[in-house]
Structures are given as structure tokens and as C-alpha cells.
mmCIF file of C-alpha atoms in Angstrom:
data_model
loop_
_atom_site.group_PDB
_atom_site.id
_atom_site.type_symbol
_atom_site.label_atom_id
_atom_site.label_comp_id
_atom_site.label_asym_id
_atom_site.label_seq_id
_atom_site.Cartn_x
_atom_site.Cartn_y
_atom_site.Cartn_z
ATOM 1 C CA UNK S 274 -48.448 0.082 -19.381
ATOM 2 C CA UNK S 275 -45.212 -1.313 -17.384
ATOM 3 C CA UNK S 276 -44.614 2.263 -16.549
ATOM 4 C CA UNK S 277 -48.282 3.468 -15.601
ATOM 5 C CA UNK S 278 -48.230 0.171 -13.247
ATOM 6 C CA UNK S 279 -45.239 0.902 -11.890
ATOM 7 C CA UNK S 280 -46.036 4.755 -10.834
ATOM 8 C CA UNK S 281 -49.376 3.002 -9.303
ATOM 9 C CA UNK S 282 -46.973 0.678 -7.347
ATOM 10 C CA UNK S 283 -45.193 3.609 -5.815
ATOM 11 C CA UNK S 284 -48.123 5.459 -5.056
ATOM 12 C CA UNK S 285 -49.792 2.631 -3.046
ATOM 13 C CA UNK S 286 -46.407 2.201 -1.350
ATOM 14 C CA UNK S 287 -46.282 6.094 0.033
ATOM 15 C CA UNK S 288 -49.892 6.061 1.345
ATOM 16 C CA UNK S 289 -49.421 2.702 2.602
ATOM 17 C CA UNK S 290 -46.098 3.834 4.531
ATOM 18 C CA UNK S 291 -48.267 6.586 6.254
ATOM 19 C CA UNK S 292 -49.730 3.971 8.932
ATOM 20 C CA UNK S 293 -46.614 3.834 11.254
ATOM 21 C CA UNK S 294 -47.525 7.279 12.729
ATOM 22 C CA UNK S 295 -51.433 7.291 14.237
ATOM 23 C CA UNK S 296 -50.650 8.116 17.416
ATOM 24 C CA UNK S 297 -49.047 11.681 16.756
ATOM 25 C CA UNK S 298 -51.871 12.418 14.040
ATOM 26 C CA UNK S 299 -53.772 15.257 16.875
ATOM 27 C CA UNK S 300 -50.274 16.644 17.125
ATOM 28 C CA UNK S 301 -51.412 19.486 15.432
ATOM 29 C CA UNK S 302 -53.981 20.835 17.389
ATOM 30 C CA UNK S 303 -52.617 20.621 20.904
ATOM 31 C CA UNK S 304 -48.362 22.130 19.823
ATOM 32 C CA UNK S 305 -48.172 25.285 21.607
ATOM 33 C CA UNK S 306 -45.070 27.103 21.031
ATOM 34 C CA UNK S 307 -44.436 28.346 24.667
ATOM 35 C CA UNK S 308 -44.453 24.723 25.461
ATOM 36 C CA UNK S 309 -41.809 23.937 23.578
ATOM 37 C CA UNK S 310 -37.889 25.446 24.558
ATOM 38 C CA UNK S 311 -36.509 22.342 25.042
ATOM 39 C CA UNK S 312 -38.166 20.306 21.896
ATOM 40 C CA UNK S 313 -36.007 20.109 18.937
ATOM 41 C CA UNK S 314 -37.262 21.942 16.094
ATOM 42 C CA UNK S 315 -37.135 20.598 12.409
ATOM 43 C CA UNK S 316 -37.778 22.954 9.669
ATOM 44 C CA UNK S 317 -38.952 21.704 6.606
ATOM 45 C CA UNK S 318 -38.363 23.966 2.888
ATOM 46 C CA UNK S 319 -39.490 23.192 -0.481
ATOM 47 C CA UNK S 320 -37.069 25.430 -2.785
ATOM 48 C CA UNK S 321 -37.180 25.987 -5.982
ATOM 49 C CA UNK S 322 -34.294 27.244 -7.897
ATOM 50 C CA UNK S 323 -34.195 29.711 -10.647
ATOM 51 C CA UNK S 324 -32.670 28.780 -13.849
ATOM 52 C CA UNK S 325 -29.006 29.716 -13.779
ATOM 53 C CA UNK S 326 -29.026 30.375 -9.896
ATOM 54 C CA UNK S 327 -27.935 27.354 -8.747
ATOM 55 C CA UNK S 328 -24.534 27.687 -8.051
ATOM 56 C CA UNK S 329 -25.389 31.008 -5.871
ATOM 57 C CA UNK S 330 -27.916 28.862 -4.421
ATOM 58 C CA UNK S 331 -24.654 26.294 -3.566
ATOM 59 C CA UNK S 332 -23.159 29.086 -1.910
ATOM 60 C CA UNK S 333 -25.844 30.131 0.249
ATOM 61 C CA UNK S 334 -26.089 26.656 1.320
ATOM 62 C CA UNK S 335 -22.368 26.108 2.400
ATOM 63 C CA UNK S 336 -22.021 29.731 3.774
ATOM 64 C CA UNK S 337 -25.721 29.639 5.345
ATOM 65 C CA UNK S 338 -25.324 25.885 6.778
ATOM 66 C CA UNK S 339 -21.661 26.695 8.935
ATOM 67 C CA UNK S 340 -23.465 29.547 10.876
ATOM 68 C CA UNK S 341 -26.201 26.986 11.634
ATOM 69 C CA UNK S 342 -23.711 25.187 12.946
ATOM 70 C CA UNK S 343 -22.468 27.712 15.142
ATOM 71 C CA UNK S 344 -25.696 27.511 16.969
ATOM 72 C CA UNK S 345 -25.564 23.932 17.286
ATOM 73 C CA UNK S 346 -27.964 23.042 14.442
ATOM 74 C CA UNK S 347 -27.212 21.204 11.638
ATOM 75 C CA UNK S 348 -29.033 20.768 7.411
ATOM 76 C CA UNK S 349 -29.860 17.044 8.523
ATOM 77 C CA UNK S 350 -30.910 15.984 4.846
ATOM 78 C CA UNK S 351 -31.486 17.388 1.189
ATOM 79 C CA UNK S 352 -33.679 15.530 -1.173
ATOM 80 C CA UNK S 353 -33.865 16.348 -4.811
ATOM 81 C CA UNK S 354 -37.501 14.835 -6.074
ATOM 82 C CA UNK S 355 -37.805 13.175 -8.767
ATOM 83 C CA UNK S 356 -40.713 11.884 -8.780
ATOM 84 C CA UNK S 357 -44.160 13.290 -8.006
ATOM 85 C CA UNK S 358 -46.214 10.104 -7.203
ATOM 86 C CA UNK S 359 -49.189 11.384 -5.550
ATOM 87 C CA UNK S 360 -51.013 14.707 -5.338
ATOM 88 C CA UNK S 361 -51.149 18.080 -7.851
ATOM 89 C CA UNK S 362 -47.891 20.405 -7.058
ATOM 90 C CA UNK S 363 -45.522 21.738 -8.774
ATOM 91 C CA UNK S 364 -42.395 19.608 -7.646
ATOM 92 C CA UNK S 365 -39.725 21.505 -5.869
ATOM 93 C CA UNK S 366 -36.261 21.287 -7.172
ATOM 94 C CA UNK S 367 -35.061 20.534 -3.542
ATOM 95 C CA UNK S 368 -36.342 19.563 -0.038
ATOM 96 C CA UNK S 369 -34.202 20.423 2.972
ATOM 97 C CA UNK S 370 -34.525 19.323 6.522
ATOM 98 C CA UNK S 371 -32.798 21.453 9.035
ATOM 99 C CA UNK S 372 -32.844 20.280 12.780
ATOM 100 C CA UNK S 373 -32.370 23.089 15.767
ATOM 101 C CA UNK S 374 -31.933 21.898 19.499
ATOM 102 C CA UNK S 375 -34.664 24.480 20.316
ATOM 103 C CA UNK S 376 -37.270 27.144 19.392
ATOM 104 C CA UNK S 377 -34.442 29.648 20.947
ATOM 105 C CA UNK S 378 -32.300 28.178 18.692
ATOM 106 C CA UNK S 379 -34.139 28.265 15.992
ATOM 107 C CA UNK S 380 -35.574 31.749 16.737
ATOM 108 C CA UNK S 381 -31.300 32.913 17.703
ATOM 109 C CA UNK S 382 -30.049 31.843 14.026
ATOM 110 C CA UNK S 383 -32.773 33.914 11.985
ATOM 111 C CA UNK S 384 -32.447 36.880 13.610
ATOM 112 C CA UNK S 385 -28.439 36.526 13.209
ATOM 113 C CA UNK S 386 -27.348 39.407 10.956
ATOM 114 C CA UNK S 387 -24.234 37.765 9.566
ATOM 115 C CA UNK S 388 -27.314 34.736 8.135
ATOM 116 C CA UNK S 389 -30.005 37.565 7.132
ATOM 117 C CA UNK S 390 -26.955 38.819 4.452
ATOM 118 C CA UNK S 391 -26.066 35.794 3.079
ATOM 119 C CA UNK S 392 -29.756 35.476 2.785
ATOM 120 C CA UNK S 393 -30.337 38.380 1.021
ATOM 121 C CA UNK S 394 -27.393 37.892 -1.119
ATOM 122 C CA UNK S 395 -27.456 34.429 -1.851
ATOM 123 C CA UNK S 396 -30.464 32.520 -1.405
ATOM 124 C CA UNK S 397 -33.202 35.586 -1.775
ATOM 125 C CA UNK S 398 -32.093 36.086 -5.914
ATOM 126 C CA UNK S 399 -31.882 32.452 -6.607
ATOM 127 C CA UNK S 400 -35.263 31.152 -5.631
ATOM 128 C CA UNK S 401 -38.193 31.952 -7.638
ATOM 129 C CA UNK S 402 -40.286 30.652 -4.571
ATOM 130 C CA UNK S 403 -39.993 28.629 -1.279
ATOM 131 C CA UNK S 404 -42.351 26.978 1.155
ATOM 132 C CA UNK S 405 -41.454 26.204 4.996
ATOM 133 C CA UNK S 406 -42.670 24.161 7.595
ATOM 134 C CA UNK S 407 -41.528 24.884 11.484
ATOM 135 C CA UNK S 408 -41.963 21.066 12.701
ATOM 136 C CA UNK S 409 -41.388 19.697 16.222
ATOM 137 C CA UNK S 410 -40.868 15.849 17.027
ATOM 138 C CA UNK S 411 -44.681 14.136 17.230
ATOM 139 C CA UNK S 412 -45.151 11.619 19.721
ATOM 140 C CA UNK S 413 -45.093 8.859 18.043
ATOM 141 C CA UNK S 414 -42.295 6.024 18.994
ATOM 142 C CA UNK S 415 -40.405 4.241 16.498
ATOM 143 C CA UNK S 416 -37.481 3.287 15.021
ATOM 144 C CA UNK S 417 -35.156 5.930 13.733
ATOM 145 C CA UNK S 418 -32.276 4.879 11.515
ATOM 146 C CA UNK S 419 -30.256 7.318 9.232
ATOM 147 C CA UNK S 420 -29.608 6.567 5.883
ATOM 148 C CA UNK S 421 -27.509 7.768 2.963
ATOM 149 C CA UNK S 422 -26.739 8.973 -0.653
ATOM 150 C CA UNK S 423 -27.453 5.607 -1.711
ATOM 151 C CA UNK S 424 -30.769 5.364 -0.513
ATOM 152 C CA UNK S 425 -34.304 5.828 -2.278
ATOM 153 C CA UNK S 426 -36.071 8.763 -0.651
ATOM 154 C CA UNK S 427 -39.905 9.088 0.018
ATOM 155 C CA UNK S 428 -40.984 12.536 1.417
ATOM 156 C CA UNK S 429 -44.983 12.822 2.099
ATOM 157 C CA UNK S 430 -47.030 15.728 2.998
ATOM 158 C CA UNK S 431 -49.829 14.335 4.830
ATOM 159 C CA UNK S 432 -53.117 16.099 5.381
ATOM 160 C CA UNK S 433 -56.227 13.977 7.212
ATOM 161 C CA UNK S 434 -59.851 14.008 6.889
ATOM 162 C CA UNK S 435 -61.353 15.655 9.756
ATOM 163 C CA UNK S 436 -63.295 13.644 12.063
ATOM 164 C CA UNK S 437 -62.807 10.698 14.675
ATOM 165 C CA UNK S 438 -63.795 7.990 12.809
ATOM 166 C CA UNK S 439 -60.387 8.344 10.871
ATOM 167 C CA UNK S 440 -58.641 8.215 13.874
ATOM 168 C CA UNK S 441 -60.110 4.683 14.425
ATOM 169 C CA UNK S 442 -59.136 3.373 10.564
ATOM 170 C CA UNK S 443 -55.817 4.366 11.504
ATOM 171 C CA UNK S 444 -55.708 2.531 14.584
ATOM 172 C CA UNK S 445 -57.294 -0.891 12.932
ATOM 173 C CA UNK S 446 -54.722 -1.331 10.426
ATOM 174 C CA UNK S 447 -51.602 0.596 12.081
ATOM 175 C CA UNK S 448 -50.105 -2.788 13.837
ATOM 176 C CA UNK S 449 -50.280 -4.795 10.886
ATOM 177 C CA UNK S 450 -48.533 -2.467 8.143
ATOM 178 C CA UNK S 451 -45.924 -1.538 10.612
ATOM 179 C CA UNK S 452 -45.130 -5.230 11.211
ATOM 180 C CA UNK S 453 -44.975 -5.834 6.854
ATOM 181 C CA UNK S 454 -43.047 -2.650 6.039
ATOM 182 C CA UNK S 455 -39.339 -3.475 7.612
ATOM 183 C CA UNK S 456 -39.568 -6.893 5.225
ATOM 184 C CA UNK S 457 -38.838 -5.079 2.921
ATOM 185 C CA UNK S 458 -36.157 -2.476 3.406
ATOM 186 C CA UNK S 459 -38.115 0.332 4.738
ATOM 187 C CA UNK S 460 -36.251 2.782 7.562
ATOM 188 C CA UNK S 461 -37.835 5.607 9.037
ATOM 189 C CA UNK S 462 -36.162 8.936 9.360
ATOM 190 C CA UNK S 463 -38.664 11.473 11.123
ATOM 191 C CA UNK S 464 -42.098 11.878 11.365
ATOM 192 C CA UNK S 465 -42.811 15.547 12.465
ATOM 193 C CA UNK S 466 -45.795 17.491 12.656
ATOM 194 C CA UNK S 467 -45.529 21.232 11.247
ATOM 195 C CA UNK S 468 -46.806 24.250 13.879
ATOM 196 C CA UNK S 469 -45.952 27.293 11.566
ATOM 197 C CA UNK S 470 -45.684 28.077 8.159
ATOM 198 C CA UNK S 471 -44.258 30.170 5.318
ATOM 199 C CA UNK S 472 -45.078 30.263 1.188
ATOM 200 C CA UNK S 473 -47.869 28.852 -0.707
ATOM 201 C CA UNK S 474 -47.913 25.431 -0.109
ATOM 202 C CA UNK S 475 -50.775 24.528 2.662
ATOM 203 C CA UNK S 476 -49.540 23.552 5.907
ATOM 204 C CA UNK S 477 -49.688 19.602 6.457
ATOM 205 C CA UNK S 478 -50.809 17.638 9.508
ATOM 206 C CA UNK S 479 -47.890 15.417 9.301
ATOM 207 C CA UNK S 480 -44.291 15.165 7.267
ATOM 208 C CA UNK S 481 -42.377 12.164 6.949
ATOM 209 C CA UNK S 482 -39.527 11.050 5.851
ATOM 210 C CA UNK S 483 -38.340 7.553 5.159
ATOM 211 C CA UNK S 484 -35.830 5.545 2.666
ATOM 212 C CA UNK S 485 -35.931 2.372 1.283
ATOM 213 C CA UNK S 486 -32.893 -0.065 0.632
ATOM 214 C CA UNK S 487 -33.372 -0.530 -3.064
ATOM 215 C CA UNK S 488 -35.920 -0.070 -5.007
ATOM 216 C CA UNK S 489 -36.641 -3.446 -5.671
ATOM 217 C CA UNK S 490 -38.103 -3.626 -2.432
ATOM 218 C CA UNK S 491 -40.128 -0.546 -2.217
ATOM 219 C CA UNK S 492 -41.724 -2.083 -5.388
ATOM 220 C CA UNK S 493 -42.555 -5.536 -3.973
ATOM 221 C CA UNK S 494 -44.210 -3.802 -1.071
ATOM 222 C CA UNK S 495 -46.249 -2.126 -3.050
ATOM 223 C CA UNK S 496 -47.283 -5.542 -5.045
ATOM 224 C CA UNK S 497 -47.682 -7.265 -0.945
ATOM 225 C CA UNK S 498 -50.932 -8.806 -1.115
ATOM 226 C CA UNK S 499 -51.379 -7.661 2.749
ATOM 227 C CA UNK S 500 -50.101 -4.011 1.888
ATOM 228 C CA UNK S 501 -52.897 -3.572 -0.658
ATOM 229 C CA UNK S 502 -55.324 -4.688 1.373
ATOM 230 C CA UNK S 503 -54.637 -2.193 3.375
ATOM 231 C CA UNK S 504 -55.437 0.333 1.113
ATOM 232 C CA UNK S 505 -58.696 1.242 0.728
ATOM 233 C CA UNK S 506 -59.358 2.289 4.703
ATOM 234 C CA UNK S 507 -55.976 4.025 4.690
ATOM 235 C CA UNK S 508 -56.996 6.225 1.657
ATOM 236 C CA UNK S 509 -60.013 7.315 2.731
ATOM 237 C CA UNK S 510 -58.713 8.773 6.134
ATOM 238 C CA UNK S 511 -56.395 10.990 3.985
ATOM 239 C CA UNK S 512 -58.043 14.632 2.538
ATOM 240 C CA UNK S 513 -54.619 15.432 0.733
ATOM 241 C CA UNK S 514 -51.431 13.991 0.422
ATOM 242 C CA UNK S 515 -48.110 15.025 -1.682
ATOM 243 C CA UNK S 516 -45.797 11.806 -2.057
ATOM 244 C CA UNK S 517 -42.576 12.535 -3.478
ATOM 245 C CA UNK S 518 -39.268 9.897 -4.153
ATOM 246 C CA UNK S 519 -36.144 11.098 -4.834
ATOM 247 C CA UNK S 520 -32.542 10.978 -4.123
ATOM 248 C CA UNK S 521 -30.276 12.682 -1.468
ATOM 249 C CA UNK S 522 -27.423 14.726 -1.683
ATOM 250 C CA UNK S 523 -26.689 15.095 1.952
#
């Protein structure tokens, strides 16, 4: 029972976080990609790793990640899941955020032929499948702190319910959780909004990424008498939502 009630803790804590982000939630709709050369471009990948491949899977990621670098991008964060807290998916083995200053950028380093080997040599035979989201920036304004290895990580795939009217339970509640959250420990990393796709995995209206400074905290907020009351209009604006914790390595 402790454990049950503490997996339903977690899970009201991820949909809960979800309310610092309303005003980007259209994002989706209006991105158009010609509109975008001087937007930084985040792409999102849910890997996972075939058994015995993950060394070669090391390599590609050193060897892959200093030709990124070249073109001025950087892997910004990995996060290793281990914990699947809301939604039926298989859970990836990593998640990897990789930033670009641009589309140009971004379009530049996967054409590069010296990338497209190690590709094909490295990450290609280790991966028995992948799934990526091409994000840009919503517009949402907040406050972005960077965390580390020590950190709790919670990555959500967000997908609404179509329709106005969730717009407006977004907007009722969105004040008050965002005012609760930082009490206890929460930091925000990015909140992007995914215009392209790749793999299996249906594309989301929203990814975010947060961490938590222990996870003492992120289990108290989910306990917060004002956080749960929350819950029940926050929920039903939401079709779909994958809410993963886990740990980083970068």
C-alpha cells in the first residue's frame, strides 16, 4: 500500500506541475518553420538501446555530440527513466535533449557526412527503436534554472483535449499552482512545444522538463492540500500525458 500511495503521489505531482505553461499551449498550431531561423531549436529523442549495444551507443554519443559542437549546438541533458508514473509506453532507456541555435543549424549538422557515418555506424545498430521531437522555445515566460546529476528528473509528454473551454481551466488555476510549486524545490528547465516528428511515439502538444531538489519535496507537493485541489480541473483538460522521473547523466 505505502508503495501504490506513493506512485499516486508522483503522479498527481507531474500533472499538477503541467499548469506553469498555459500560455504557450496553441503553440502548436500557429509554429511555422519558415518563421523560425533565428529560434533555437530543441530536439527531443526517446532511445532505446539494444541489449549489449550500449557501449557502441557510448561511442556514438561522444563522437556524435563533438561535431554538434562544431556547429555550435550542444546534448543539453540525458535522462535515464526510471519510473513510468503516468500513461501506457514502453519506457525508453534514455531521453536526450539536444539544443541548436537555429533551424539552419539544426538542418547544417544532419546533413553533415562526417555525423551521417557515425550514425550509421554507431547509433543505427544499437537502437532497436527511437522517437524524436523537433521543438522550438513556446512562449511562455518563466524561470529557467539548470540543474544537475543530483537532481530528481520529471520529463512529461503533454497532449490536451481539444477545445476552448480547456484553455480557460488552465487559465483559472495556472496563478495559484505556479505560486505553490517553488515551496517546494521545483526548477523548471524548458517547456517546448514539438513542430516535427520522427518514430512511433505520437507527437505531443507540449514537453517539459523540470527537477526537483530532493525527493522529499516532490512528495510533499504531491500530499499539498492546495496542489490536490487542483487536480481534478487540471486532469480533465489533458487527452494524454506520459510522466516519466528519472535521473541524469549529463
Amino acid at each position: 500500500m505505502a508503495y501504490l500511495k506513493k506512485i499516486t503521489t508522483i503522479t498527481l505531482v507531474g500533472v499538477l506541475l503541467l499548469s506553469c505553461m498555459v500560455k504557450a499551449q496553441n503553440s502548436k498550431s500557429t509554429t511555422k518553420i519558415d518563421k523560425m531561423k533565428d529560434q533555437e531549436i530543441v530536439n527531443v529523442a526517446l532511445l532505446y538501446i539494444k541489449d549489449g549495444e550500449e557501449a557502441r551507443f557510448e561511442k556514438y554519443k561522444k563522437k556524435g555530440g563533438a561535431i554538434l559542437e562544431k556547429y555550435g549546438g550542444k546534448i543539453e541533458r540525458i535522462i535515464k527513466p526510471k519510473m513510468l508514473v503516468k500513461g501506457k509506453l514502453e519506457m525508453p532507456d534514455e531521453i536526450h535533449f539536444a539544443s541548436y541555435p537555429n533551424i539552419e543549424v539544426f538542418n547544417k549538422f544532419n546533413k553533415d557526412s562526417e555525423y551521417i557515418k557515425i550514425r550509421n555506424e554507431y547509433a543505427t545498430p544499437a537502437l532497436k527503436d527511437i522517437s524524436i521531437f523537433t521543438s522550438k522555445n513556446t512562449d511562455f515566460e518563466f524561470k529557467k534554472e539548470i540543474g544537475d546529476q543530483t537532481k530528481t528528473y520529471g520529463v512529461a509528454l503533454i497532449y490536451f483535449n481539444e477545445g476552448e473551454k480547456y484553455v480557460k481551466q488552465f487559465e483559472e488555476y495556472h496563478n495559484d499552482a505556479c505560486a505553490i510549486m517553488p515551496e517546494f524545490g521545483t526548477h523548471f528547465e524548458r517547456f517546448i512545444a514539438p513542430f516535427q516528428s520522427k518514430g512511433n511515439i505520437e507527437q505531443p502538444d507540449e514537453i517539459h522538463r523540470f527537477y526537483f531538489d530532493s525527493k522529499e519535496g516532490l512528495q510533499q507537493m504531491g500530499t499539498d492540500e492546495r496542489m490536490q485541489a487542483l487536480f481534478p480541473k487540471r486532469d480533465a483538460s489533458l487527452r494524454k500525458l506520459y510522466f516519466f522521473i528519472g535521473e541524469s547523466n549529463l
